[in-house]
PDB file of C-alpha atoms in Angstrom:
ATOM      1  CA  MET A   1      88.599 107.687  21.417  1.00 95.00           C
ATOM      2  CA  THR A   2      91.289 109.587  19.558  1.00 97.00           C
ATOM      3  CA  ALA A   3      91.955 109.480  15.836  1.00 97.00           C
ATOM      4  CA  ALA A   4      95.050 107.358  16.621  1.00 98.00           C
ATOM      5  CA  ASP A   5      92.830 104.911  18.539  1.00 98.00           C
ATOM      6  CA  LEU A   6      90.507 104.741  15.545  1.00 98.00           C
ATOM      7  CA  LEU A   7      93.403 103.806  13.257  1.00 98.00           C
ATOM      8  CA  ALA A   8      94.526 101.123  15.715  1.00 98.00           C
ATOM      9  CA  ALA A   9      91.026  99.676  16.149  1.00 98.00           C
ATOM     10  CA  GLU A  10      89.821  96.539  14.419  1.00 98.00           C
ATOM     11  CA  LYS A  11      88.406  97.501  11.014  1.00 96.00           C
ATOM     12  CA  ARG A  12      84.805  96.419  11.651  1.00 96.00           C
ATOM     13  CA  PHE A  13      84.673  98.336  14.916  1.00 97.00           C
ATOM     14  CA  ALA A  14      86.256 101.424  13.334  1.00 97.00           C
ATOM     15  CA  THR A  15      83.838 101.261  10.401  1.00 95.00           C
ATOM     16  CA  GLY A  16      80.863 101.133  12.758  1.00 95.00           C
ATOM     17  CA  TYR A  17      82.279 104.006  14.787  1.00 96.00           C
ATOM     18  CA  ILE A  18      82.739 106.100  11.634  1.00 95.00           C
ATOM     19  CA  PHE A  19      79.199 105.366  10.453  1.00 90.00           C
ATOM     20  CA  GLY A  20      77.785 106.137  13.893  1.00 91.00           C
ATOM     21  CA  ALA A  21      79.569 109.484  14.059  1.00 91.00           C
ATOM     22  CA  ILE A  22      78.405 110.466  10.591  1.00 88.00           C
ATOM     23  CA  GLU A  23      74.863 109.215  11.130  1.00 86.00           C
ATOM     24  CA  TYR A  24      74.593 111.241  14.302  1.00 84.00           C
ATOM     25  CA  GLN A  25      75.960 114.322  12.537  1.00 81.00           C
ATOM     26  CA  VAL A  26      73.692 114.143   9.500  1.00 79.00           C
ATOM     27  CA  GLY A  27      70.795 112.017  10.707  1.00 76.00           C
ATOM     28  CA  ILE A  28      69.731 113.649  13.955  1.00 75.00           C
ATOM     29  CA  PRO A  29      67.520 116.597  13.056  1.00 69.00           C
ATOM     30  CA  VAL A  30      67.767 119.633  15.250  1.00 69.00           C
ATOM     31  CA  ASN A  31      66.358 123.076  14.770  1.00 65.00           C
ATOM     32  CA  ASP A  32      69.515 124.956  13.878  1.00 71.00           C
ATOM     33  CA  ASN A  33      71.363 126.630  11.027  1.00 72.00           C
ATOM     34  CA  PHE A  34      73.144 123.392  10.079  1.00 74.00           C
ATOM     35  CA  ALA A  35      70.131 121.746   8.384  1.00 77.00           C
ATOM     36  CA  LYS A  36      71.151 122.727   4.839  1.00 81.00           C
ATOM     37  CA  ARG A  37      74.722 121.482   5.340  1.00 82.00           C
ATOM     38  CA  ARG A  38      73.402 118.246   6.835  1.00 83.00           C
ATOM     39  CA  GLU A  39      71.403 117.668   3.633  1.00 84.00           C
ATOM     40  CA  GLU A  40      74.444 118.485   1.447  1.00 86.00           C
ATOM     41  CA  ILE A  41      76.567 115.935   3.310  1.00 86.00           C
ATOM     42  CA  ARG A  42      73.876 113.260   3.167  1.00 84.00           C
ATOM     43  CA  LYS A  43      73.402 113.791  -0.588  1.00 87.00           C
ATOM     44  CA  CYS A  44      77.159 113.838  -1.225  1.00 88.00           C
ATOM     45  CA  LEU A  45      77.724 110.554   0.613  1.00 86.00           C
ATOM     46  CA  LEU A  46      74.759 108.851  -1.021  1.00 84.00           C
ATOM     47  CA  ASP A  47      75.587 110.149  -4.517  1.00 83.00           C
ATOM     48  CA  GLY A  48      79.198 109.061  -4.023  1.00 80.00           C
ATOM     49  CA  LYS A  49      77.972 105.611  -3.010  1.00 79.00           C
ATOM     50  CA  PHE A  50      80.191 105.638   0.058  1.00 77.00           C
ATOM     51  CA  MET A  51      79.672 102.140   1.365  1.00 79.00           C
ATOM     52  CA  SER A  52      81.494 100.923   4.457  1.00 79.00           C
ATOM     53  CA  ASP A  53      84.855 100.044   2.872  1.00 85.00           C
ATOM     54  CA  ALA A  54      85.058 103.239   0.838  1.00 87.00           C
ATOM     55  CA  LEU A  55      84.144 105.455   3.774  1.00 90.00           C
ATOM     56  CA  TYR A  56      86.543 103.641   6.116  1.00 95.00           C
ATOM     57  CA  THR A  57      89.335 104.087   3.564  1.00 94.00           C
ATOM     58  CA  LYS A  58      88.576 107.779   3.008  1.00 93.00           C
ATOM     59  CA  VAL A  59      88.478 108.586   6.726  1.00 96.00           C
ATOM     60  CA  THR A  60      91.570 106.584   7.691  1.00 97.00           C
ATOM     61  CA  THR A  61      93.512 107.965   4.725  1.00 97.00           C
ATOM     62  CA  PHE A  62      92.513 111.497   5.740  1.00 96.00           C
ATOM     63  CA  ILE A  63      93.752 110.882   9.288  1.00 97.00           C
ATOM     64  CA  ARG A  64      97.065 109.450   8.066  1.00 97.00           C
ATOM     65  CA  ARG A  65      97.578 112.424   5.734  1.00 97.00           C
ATOM     66  CA  HIS A  66      96.807 114.843   8.568  1.00 97.00           C
ATOM     67  CA  PRO A  67      98.894 113.549  11.487  1.00 96.00           C
ATOM     68  CA  GLY A  68      97.887 116.557  13.567  1.00 96.00           C
ATOM     69  CA  THR A  69      94.503 114.857  13.975  1.00 96.00           C
ATOM     70  CA  LEU A  70      95.999 111.769  15.677  1.00 97.00           C
ATOM     71  CA  PRO A  71      95.859 112.991  19.307  1.00 97.00           C
ATOM     72  CA  ASN A  72      92.470 114.658  18.818  1.00 96.00           C
ATOM     73  CA  SER A  73      88.973 113.253  19.054  1.00 96.00           C
ATOM     74  CA  ALA A  74      88.158 110.621  16.447  1.00 97.00           C
ATOM     75  CA  ILE A  75      84.780 112.291  15.959  1.00 94.00           C
ATOM     76  CA  GLY A  76      86.459 115.563  15.048  1.00 93.00           C
ATOM     77  CA  ALA A  77      88.785 113.813  12.590  1.00 95.00           C
ATOM     78  CA  ILE A  78      85.851 111.964  11.029  1.00 95.00           C
ATOM     79  CA  LEU A  79      83.928 115.203  10.573  1.00 90.00           C
ATOM     80  CA  GLN A  80      86.999 116.889   9.077  1.00 92.00           C
ATOM     81  CA  ALA A  81      87.325 113.977   6.653  1.00 93.00           C
ATOM     82  CA  VAL A  82      83.655 114.279   5.699  1.00 91.00           C
ATOM     83  CA  ASN A  83      84.136 117.992   5.038  1.00 90.00           C
ATOM     84  CA  ASP A  84      87.084 117.063   2.824  1.00 90.00           C
ATOM     85  CA  ILE A  85      85.017 114.445   0.978  1.00 89.00           C
ATOM     86  CA  CYS A  86      81.966 116.709   0.712  1.00 90.00           C
ATOM     87  CA  PRO A  87      83.089 120.334   0.532  1.00 86.00           C
ATOM     88  CA  GLU A  88      80.451 122.957   1.104  1.00 77.00           C
ATOM     89  CA  ALA A  89      78.620 124.182  -1.981  1.00 59.00           C
ATOM     90  CA  GLY A  90      80.338 127.206  -3.446  1.00 42.00           C
ATOM     91  CA  ARG A  91      83.579 126.610  -1.589  1.00 42.00           C
TER      92      ARG A  91
END
């Protein structure tokens, strides 16, 4: 699925897809150097109270504002949007 496909998808499906991508990114523990960033993202999203509508809006708005993401993977666009929502500490 591309970012353009995500924008064209029915909202409930797109919301579930967004949550699934983020949950996989931050919820699946692996032994790597990304553990600290995973915790930062999780805390940022929880502290920001990003419920389904708010997260859907943030991600789809990010994609629309960055049209270069449209032909690319929706997962990549979602992760870019999350990095925009939750910048790394000290950035």
